[in-house]
Structure formats: structure tokens, C-alpha cells
Short mmCIF file of C-alpha atoms in Angstrom, two decimals:
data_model
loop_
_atom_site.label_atom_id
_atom_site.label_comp_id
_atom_site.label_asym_id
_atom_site.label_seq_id
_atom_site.Cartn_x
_atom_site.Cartn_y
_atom_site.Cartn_z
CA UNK A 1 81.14 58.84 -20.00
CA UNK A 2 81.83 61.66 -22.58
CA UNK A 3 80.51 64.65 -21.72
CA UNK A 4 76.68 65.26 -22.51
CA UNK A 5 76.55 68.03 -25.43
CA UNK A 6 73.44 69.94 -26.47
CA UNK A 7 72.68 72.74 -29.13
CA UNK A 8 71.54 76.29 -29.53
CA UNK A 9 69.97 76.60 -32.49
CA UNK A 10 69.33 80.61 -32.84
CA UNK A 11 67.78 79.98 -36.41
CA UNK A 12 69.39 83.03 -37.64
CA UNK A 13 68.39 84.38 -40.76
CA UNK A 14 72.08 85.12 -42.62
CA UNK A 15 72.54 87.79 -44.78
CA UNK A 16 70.82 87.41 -48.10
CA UNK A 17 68.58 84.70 -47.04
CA UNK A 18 64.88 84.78 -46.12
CA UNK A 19 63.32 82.77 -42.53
CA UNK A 20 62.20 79.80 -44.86
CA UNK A 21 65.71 79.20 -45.45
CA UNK A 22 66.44 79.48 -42.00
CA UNK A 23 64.19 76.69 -41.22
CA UNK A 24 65.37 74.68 -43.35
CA UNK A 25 69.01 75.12 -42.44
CA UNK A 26 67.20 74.51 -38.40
CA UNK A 27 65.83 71.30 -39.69
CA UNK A 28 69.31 70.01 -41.00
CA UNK A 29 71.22 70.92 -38.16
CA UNK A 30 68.60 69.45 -36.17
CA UNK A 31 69.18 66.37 -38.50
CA UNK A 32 72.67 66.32 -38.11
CA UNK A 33 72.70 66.97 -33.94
CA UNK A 34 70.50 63.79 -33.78
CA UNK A 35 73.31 61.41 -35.94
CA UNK A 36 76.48 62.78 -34.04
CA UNK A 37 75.05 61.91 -30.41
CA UNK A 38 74.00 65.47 -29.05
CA UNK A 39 71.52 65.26 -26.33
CA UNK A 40 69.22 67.86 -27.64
CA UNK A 41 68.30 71.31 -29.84
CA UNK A 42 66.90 73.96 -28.27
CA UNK A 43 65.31 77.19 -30.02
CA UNK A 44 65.12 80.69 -27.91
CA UNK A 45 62.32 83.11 -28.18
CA UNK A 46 63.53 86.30 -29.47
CA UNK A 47 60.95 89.25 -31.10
CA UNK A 48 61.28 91.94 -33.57
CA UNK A 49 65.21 91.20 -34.41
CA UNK A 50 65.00 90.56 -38.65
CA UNK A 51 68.47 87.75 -38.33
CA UNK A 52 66.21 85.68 -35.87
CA UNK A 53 63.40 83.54 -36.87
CA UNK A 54 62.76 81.42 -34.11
CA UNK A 55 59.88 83.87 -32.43
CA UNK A 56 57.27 81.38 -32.52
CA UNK A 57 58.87 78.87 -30.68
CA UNK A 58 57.19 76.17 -30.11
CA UNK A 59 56.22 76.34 -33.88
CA UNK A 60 59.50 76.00 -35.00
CA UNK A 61 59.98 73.03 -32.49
CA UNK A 62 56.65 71.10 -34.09
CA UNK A 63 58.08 71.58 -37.46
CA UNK A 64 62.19 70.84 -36.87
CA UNK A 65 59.98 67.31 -34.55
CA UNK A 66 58.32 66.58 -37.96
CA UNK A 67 61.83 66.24 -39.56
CA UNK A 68 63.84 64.19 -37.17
CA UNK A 69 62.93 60.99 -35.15
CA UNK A 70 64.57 60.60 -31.56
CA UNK A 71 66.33 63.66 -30.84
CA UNK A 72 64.73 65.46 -27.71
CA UNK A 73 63.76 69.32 -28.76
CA UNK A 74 62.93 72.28 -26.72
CA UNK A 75 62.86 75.82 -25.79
CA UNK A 76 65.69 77.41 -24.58
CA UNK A 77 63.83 79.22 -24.00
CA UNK A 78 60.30 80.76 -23.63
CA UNK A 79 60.36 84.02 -22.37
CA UNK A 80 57.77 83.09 -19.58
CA UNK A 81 56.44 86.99 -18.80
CA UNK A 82 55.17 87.60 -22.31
CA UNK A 83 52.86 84.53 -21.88
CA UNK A 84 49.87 82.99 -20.03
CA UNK A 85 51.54 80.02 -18.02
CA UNK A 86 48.30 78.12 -19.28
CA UNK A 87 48.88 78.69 -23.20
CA UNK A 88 52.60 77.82 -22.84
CA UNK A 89 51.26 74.41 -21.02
CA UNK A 90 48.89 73.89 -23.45
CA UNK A 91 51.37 74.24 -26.53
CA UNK A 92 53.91 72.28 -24.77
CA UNK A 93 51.35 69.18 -23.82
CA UNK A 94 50.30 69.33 -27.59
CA UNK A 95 53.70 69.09 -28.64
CA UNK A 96 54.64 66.40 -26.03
CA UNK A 97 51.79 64.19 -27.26
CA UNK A 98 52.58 64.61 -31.10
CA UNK A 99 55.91 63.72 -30.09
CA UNK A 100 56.36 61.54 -26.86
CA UNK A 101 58.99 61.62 -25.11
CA UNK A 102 61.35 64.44 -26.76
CA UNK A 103 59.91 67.55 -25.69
CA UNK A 104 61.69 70.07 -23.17
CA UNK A 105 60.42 73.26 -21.29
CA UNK A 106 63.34 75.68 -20.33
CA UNK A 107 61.89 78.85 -19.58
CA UNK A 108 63.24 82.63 -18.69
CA UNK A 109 62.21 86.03 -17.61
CA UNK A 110 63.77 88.12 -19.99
CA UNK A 111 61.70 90.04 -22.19
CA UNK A 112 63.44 88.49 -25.84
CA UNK A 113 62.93 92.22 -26.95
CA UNK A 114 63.22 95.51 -26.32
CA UNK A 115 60.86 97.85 -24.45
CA UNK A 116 58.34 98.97 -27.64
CA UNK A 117 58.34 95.16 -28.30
CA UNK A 118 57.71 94.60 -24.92
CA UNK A 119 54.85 96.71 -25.74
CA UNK A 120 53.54 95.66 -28.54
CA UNK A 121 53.57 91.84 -26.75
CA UNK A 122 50.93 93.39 -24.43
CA UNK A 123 53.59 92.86 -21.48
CA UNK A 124 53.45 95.16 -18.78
CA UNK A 125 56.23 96.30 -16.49
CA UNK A 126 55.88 94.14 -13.86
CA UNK A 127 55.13 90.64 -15.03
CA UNK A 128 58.77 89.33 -15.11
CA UNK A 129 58.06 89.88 -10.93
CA UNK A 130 55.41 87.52 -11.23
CA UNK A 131 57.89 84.75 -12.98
CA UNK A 132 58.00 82.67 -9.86
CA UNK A 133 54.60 82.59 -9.52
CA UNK A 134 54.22 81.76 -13.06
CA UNK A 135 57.04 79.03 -13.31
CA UNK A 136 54.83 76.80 -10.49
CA UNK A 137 51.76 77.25 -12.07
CA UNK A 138 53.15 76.69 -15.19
CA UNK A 139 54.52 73.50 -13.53
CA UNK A 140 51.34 72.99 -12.32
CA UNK A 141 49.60 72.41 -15.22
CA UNK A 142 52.55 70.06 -16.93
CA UNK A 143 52.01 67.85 -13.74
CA UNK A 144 47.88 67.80 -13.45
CA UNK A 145 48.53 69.71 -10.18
CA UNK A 146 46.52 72.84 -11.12
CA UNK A 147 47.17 75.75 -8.87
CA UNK A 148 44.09 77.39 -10.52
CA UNK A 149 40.76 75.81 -9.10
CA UNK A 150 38.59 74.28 -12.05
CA UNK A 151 41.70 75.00 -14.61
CA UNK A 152 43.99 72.45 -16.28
CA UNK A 153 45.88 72.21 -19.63
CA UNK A 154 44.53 70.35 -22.12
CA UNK A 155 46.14 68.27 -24.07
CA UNK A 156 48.08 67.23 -21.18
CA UNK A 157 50.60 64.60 -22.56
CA UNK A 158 50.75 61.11 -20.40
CA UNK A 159 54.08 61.62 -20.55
CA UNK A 160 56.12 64.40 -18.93
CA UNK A 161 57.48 68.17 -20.50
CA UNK A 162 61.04 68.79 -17.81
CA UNK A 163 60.98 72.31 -16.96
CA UNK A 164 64.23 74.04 -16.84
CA UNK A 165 64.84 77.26 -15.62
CA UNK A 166 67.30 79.42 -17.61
CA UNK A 167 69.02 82.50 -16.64
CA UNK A 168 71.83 84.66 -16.21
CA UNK A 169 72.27 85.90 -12.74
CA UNK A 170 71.85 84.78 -9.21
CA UNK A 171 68.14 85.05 -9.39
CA UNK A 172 67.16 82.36 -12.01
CA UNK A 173 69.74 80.39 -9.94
CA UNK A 174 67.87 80.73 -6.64
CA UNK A 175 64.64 80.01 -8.21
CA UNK A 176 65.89 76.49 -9.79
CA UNK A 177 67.32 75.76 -6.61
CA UNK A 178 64.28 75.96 -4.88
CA UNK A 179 62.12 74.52 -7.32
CA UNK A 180 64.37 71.66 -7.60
CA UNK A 181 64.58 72.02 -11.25
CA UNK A 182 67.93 71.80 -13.87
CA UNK A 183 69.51 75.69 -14.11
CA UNK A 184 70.56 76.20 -17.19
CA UNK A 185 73.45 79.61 -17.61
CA UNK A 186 72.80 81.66 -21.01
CA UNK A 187 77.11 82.13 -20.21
CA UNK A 188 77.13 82.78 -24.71
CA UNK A 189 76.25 85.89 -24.21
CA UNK A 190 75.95 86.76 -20.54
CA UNK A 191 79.25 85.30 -19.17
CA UNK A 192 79.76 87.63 -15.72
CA UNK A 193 77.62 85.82 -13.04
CA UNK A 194 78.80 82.34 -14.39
CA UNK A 195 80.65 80.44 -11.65
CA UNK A 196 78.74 82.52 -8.75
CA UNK A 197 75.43 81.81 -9.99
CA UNK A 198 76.23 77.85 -10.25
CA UNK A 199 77.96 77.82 -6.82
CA UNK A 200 74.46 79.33 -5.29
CA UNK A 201 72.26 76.93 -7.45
CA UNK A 202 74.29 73.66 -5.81
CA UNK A 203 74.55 75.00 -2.69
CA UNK A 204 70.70 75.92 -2.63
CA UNK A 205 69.28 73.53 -4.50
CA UNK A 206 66.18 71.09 -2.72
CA UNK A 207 65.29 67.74 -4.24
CA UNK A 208 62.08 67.51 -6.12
CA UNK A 209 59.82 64.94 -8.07
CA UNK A 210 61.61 65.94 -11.29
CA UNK A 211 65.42 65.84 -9.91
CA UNK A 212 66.97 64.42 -7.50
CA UNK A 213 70.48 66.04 -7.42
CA UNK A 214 71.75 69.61 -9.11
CA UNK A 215 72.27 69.02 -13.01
CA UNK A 216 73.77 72.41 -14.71
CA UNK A 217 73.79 73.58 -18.49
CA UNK A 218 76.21 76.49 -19.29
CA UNK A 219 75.62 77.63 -23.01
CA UNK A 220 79.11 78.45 -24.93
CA UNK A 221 80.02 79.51 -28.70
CA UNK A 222 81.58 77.49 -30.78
CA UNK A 223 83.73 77.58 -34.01
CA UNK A 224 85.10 74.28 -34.47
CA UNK A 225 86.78 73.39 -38.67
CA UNK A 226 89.49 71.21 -39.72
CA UNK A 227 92.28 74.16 -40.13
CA UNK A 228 92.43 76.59 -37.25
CA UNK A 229 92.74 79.34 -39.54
CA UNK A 230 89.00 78.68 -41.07
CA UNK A 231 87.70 78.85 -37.85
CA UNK A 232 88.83 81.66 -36.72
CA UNK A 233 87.89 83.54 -40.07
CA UNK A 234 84.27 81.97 -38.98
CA UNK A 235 84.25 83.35 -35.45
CA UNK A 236 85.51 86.93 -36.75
CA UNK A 237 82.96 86.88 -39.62
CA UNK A 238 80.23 85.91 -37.82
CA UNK A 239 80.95 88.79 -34.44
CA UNK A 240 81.58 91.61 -37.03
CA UNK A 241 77.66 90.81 -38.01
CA UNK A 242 77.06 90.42 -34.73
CA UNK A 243 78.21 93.64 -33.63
CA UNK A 244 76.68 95.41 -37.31
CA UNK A 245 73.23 93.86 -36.27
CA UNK A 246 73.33 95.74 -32.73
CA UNK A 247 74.89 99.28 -33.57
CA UNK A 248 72.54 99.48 -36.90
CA UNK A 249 69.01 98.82 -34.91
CA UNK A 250 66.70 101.77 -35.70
CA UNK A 251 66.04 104.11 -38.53
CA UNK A 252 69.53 105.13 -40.06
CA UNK A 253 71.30 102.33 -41.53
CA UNK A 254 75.14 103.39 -41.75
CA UNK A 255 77.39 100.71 -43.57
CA UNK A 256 80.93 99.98 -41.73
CA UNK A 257 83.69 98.40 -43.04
CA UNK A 258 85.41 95.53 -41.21
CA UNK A 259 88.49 97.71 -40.00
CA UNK A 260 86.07 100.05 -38.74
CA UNK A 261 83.64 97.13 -37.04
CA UNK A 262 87.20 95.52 -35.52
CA UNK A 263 88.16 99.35 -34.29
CA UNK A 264 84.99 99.62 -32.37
CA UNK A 265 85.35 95.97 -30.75
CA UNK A 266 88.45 96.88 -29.61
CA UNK A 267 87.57 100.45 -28.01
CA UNK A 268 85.96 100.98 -24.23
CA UNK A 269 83.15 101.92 -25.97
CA UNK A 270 82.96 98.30 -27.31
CA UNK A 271 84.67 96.29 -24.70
CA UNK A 272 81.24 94.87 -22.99
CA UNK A 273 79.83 94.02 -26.77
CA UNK A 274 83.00 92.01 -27.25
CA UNK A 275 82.89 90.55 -23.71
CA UNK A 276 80.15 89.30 -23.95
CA UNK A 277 80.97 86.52 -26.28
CA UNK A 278 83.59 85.76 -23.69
CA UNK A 279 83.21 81.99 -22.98
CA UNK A 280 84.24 80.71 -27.39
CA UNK A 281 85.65 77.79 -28.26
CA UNK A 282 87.63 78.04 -31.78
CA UNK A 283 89.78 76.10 -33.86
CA UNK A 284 90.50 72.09 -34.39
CA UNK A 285 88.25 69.69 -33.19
CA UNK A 286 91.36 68.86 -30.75
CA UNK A 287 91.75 72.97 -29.56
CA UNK A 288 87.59 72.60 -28.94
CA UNK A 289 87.70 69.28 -27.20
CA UNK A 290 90.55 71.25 -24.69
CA UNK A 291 88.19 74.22 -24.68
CA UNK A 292 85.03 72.25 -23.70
CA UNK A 293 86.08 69.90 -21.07
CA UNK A 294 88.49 72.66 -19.25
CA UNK A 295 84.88 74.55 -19.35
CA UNK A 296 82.78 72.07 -18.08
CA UNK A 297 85.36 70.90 -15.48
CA UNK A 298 85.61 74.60 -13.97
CA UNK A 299 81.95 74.76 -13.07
CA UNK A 300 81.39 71.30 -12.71
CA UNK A 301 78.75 71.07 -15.52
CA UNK A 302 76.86 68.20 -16.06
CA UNK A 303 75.89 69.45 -19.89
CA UNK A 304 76.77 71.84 -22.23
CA UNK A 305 74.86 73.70 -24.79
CA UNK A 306 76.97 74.61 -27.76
CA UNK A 307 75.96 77.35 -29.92
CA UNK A 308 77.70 77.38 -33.56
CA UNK A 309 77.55 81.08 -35.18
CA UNK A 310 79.23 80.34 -38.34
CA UNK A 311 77.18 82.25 -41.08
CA UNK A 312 77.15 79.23 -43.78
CA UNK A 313 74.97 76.59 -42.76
CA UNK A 314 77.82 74.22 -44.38
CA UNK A 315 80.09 76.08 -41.81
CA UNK A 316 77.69 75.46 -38.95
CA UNK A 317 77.38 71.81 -39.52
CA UNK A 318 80.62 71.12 -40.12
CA UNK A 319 81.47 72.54 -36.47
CA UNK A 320 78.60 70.78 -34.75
CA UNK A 321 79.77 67.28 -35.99
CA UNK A 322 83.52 68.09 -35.63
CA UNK A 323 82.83 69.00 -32.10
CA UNK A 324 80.90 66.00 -32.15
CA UNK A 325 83.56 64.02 -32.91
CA UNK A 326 86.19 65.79 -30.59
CA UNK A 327 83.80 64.48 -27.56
CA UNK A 328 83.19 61.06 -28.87
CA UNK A 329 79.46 61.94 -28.83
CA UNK A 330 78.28 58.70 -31.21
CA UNK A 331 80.40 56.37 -28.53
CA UNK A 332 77.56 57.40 -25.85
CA UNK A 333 73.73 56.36 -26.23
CA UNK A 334 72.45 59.51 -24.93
CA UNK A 335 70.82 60.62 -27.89
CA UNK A 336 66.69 61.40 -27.29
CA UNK A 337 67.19 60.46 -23.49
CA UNK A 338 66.38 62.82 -20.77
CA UNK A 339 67.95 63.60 -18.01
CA UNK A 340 67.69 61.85 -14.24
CA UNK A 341 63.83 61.67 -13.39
CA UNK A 342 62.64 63.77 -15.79
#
């Protein structure tokens, strides 16, 4: 079997554009994921960043469902401290009963923002302490299993929303372990605790009703184009507005060149910004399909989320079905399926 491929659809907002056009570049990628044989899309929840559009989640999942007709959709995720476990249930059964059968729950603990944000969200200091708790009464409600007395999510869809947890350290890793739930790694942009978190989720991890065995997603960037020379103008395109987009947050503006962008990547000062883009596949569909499998193989994953940063949205779906096509995705009927007893 080839191995299972997803997408991270950040539904940036490129320079020049506005979010409309961002959803409809979401919907076509979406569109073109669901003819090449990925698994799934997922959208993250991010707040207050202007090149991301995909705040309202579950939203954007509705609308990209409305557009496409098998492909399973999801969040990768909701940011579970900055909502009610019982809101996020009830969004999620509405969506799974508009849409049987292709809905997916990853959440996080990670705020998606920064601390005036975090703030303005009406999230208080210690609620990402209270994400266990809130992941099993979240799962709770998915399952008709209320942990609240008297309380239960409605719609709840007669079919079931998989939870997944994501993270990016041992502690998201422990909790899917225990839970019995898939772990997925967010190793795009938080590559460090990788291969240690994944050992301690397999070596932890308890069967549950929703999975029987470990199943790991790691997350990785990916530039893939015909000449090996257009990708890699791609992938050093799209960091140097990367990096512009995090050294220009607040009030003053400055403008940098691209010598001055490429300086700064490769200074101390700018060594953990540029790490952390670490795990990148780039070039030919043949250099990718190397890349991929030598990543999956090290950890042992059983999926992989690719996220494709090209600023074009011709770029971008050229790389997702070239990688597509690198992994023989259309030879496997995994398409809109989820995965082991969920």
C-alpha cells in the first residue's frame, strides 16, 4: 500500500489578495486533494495573523464540504482552550450530519495567538491545564457519553466525529496515548520533540473504542514542481514571507529586501526561525517521493500531512498533485475513508 497522504491547508491569504480569495483557492485545493487520492484536508485555527484566514474553522470546513463530495475534512486543529468543549461538539455534530461520514476532530492546546489575543478570546491563563479534562468531555459529548449530568450535544450525528489529538511535545503525546486516540506531530513547524514524542506515544499508548493500535501523523512542508530549480525558488519565496510576516508584527512596518531577509535566516539570531521549517521536502516529484518515504520510514508513520507553502495557488496545486503522483496516491482507494475504527 502507498503511503496514506493528507493536507494542511493554512488558507493563507498571499500578498495582494483578500480572505475571499483565499477560500476560494481552499476550495480548489480541496478539489484537487480529493481527485489525486489524499486521505484528507485539514484547516488549523489561528487568530489575529492578517495571511491566515482559516480562524473560524469549522466555517471554513462547512463551506470547502459544500464544494467537494467524498473527501474527509477536518480541523487540524481547534485550539481546544479557547472553547467550550460543548460548542466545539455541537459544531462538529452539525457538521458531521450535513456531511456524513467525512468529518474529523483533531484538537490542540495551543493558544493559535498571542497573549492580547489570548485576551481578547476571553481565555484565561490556565485553561490549556484543563485540556485533558476538556478533550474527554469533549469526547464525551461526540460519543452520547456526557460527563456533564443533564448535558449533551445536540445535533449529535449518528455517525461518528474521530478525535485526534495534535501536538508538539511529549505532553500531547502522553495524552493520546492514554486516551487511545491517533497523535498527530505539528513537526512543519515544531520539528525538535519529533522522534521522542512518537517513541512515548507507541510505547504508552492503551487501546480504546476508537483505535485499536497506535496510528501517527507527522505534518511536513512541501515544494514539489517539475524542474528542481522552480521549486526551490517556491520554498525560498514563500520562507522570506514567512520570516517578513513574523519580524514585521506590531506597529512599525520596516520593508527588507531579500538579501537582507536571507542575512537574517542565516544569523544566530535567526537560526531557530529557519529551523523550524526543518522537516521540507523540495524539488521533483522523484526528490519528494525520496523525501517522504525516508520520513515516514524514520518514525514509523502511518500518515503524513503535507503542507504546500508555495505563494501561487497554481504553484500550490501543482505540488499537491505532483506529490500525488510521486506516491501513487490515485492507485489506492483511500480517498474519504477513515482510519481503523474510527
Amino acid at each position: 500500500m502507498s503511503l496514506a497522504l493528507s493536507v494542511l491547508d493554512l488558507a493563507t491569504v498571499a500578498p495582494g489578495q483578500t480572505a475571499r480569495d483565499s477560500f476560494a483557492n481552499s476550495v480548489e485545493l480541496a478539489r484537487a486533494a480529493e481527485r489525486t487520492g489524499y486521505r484528507r484536508v485539514w484547516y488549523a485555527e489561528h487568530h489575529n495573523m492578517e495571511s491566515i484566514a482559516s480562524s473560524a474553522t469549522s466555517v471554513l470546513i462547512g463551506h470547502v464540504a459544500e464544494h467537494t463530495a467524498s473527501i474527509r475534512l477536518g480541523a487540524g486543529g481547534i485550539m481546544l482552550p479557547n472553547h467550550s468543549p460543548l460548542v466545539i461538539a455541537e459544531q462538529f455534530g452539525t457538521l458531521e450530519t450535513l456531511f456524513p461520514g467525512r468529518i474529523d476532530l483533531g484538537v490542540g492546546r495551543a493558544p493559535g495567538s498571542d497573549q492580547k489575543t489570548m485576551y481578547a478570546l476571553r481565555r484565561d491563563n490556565a485553561s490549556a491545564d484543563r485540556f485533558p479534562q476538556d478533550v474527554v468531555e469533549l469526547q464525551g459529548y461526540l460519543t452520547g457519553n456526557s460527563k456533564v449530568a443533564g448535558v449533551s450535544a445536540v445535533p449529535r450525528a449518528e455517525g461518528v466525529v474521530p478525535l485526534y489529538v495534535l501536538g508538539s511535545s511529549l505532553f500531547g503525546a502522553q495524552l493520546a496515548a492514554q486516551l487511545g486516540l491517533p497523535y498527530a506531530f505539528a513537526s512543519h513547524f515544531a520539528p525538535d520533540a519529533l522522534h521522542e514524542a512518537v517513541a512515548v506515544y507507541r510505547e504508552r499508548f492503551r487501546p480504546s473504542e476508537q483505535l485499536a493500535e497506535p496510528y501517527v501523523m507527522a505534518a511536513v512542508n512541501v515544494f514539489a514542481a517539475a524542474d528542481r530549480d522552480a521549486a526551490h525558488a517556491q520554498r525560498a519565496t514563500a520562507y522570506r514571507e514567512r520570516t517578513r510576516r513574523m519580524i514585521q508584527r506590531g506597529p512599525t512596518r520596516a520593508e527588507f529586501t531579500d538579501a537582507e531577509i536571507d542575512a537574517f535566516l542565516a544569523s544566530p539570531q535567526g537560526h531557530q526561525l529557519a529551523s523550524m521549517t526543518k522537516y521540507t521536502a523540495v524539488g521533483t516529484p522523484a526528490e519528494i517521493r525520496t523525501y517522504l518515504t525516508d520520513f515516514a520510514d524514520s518514525i514509523g508513520a502511518d500518515e503524513l500531512i503535507t503542507a504546500h507553502h508555495a505563494t501561487a495557488i497554481a504553484d500550490r496545486l501543482a505540488s499537491l498533485e505532483l506529490t500525488a503522483t510521486a506516491l501513487d496516491l490515485a492507485s489506492e482507494p483511500i480517498a474519504g475513508q477513515p482510519i481503523p475504527m474510527c
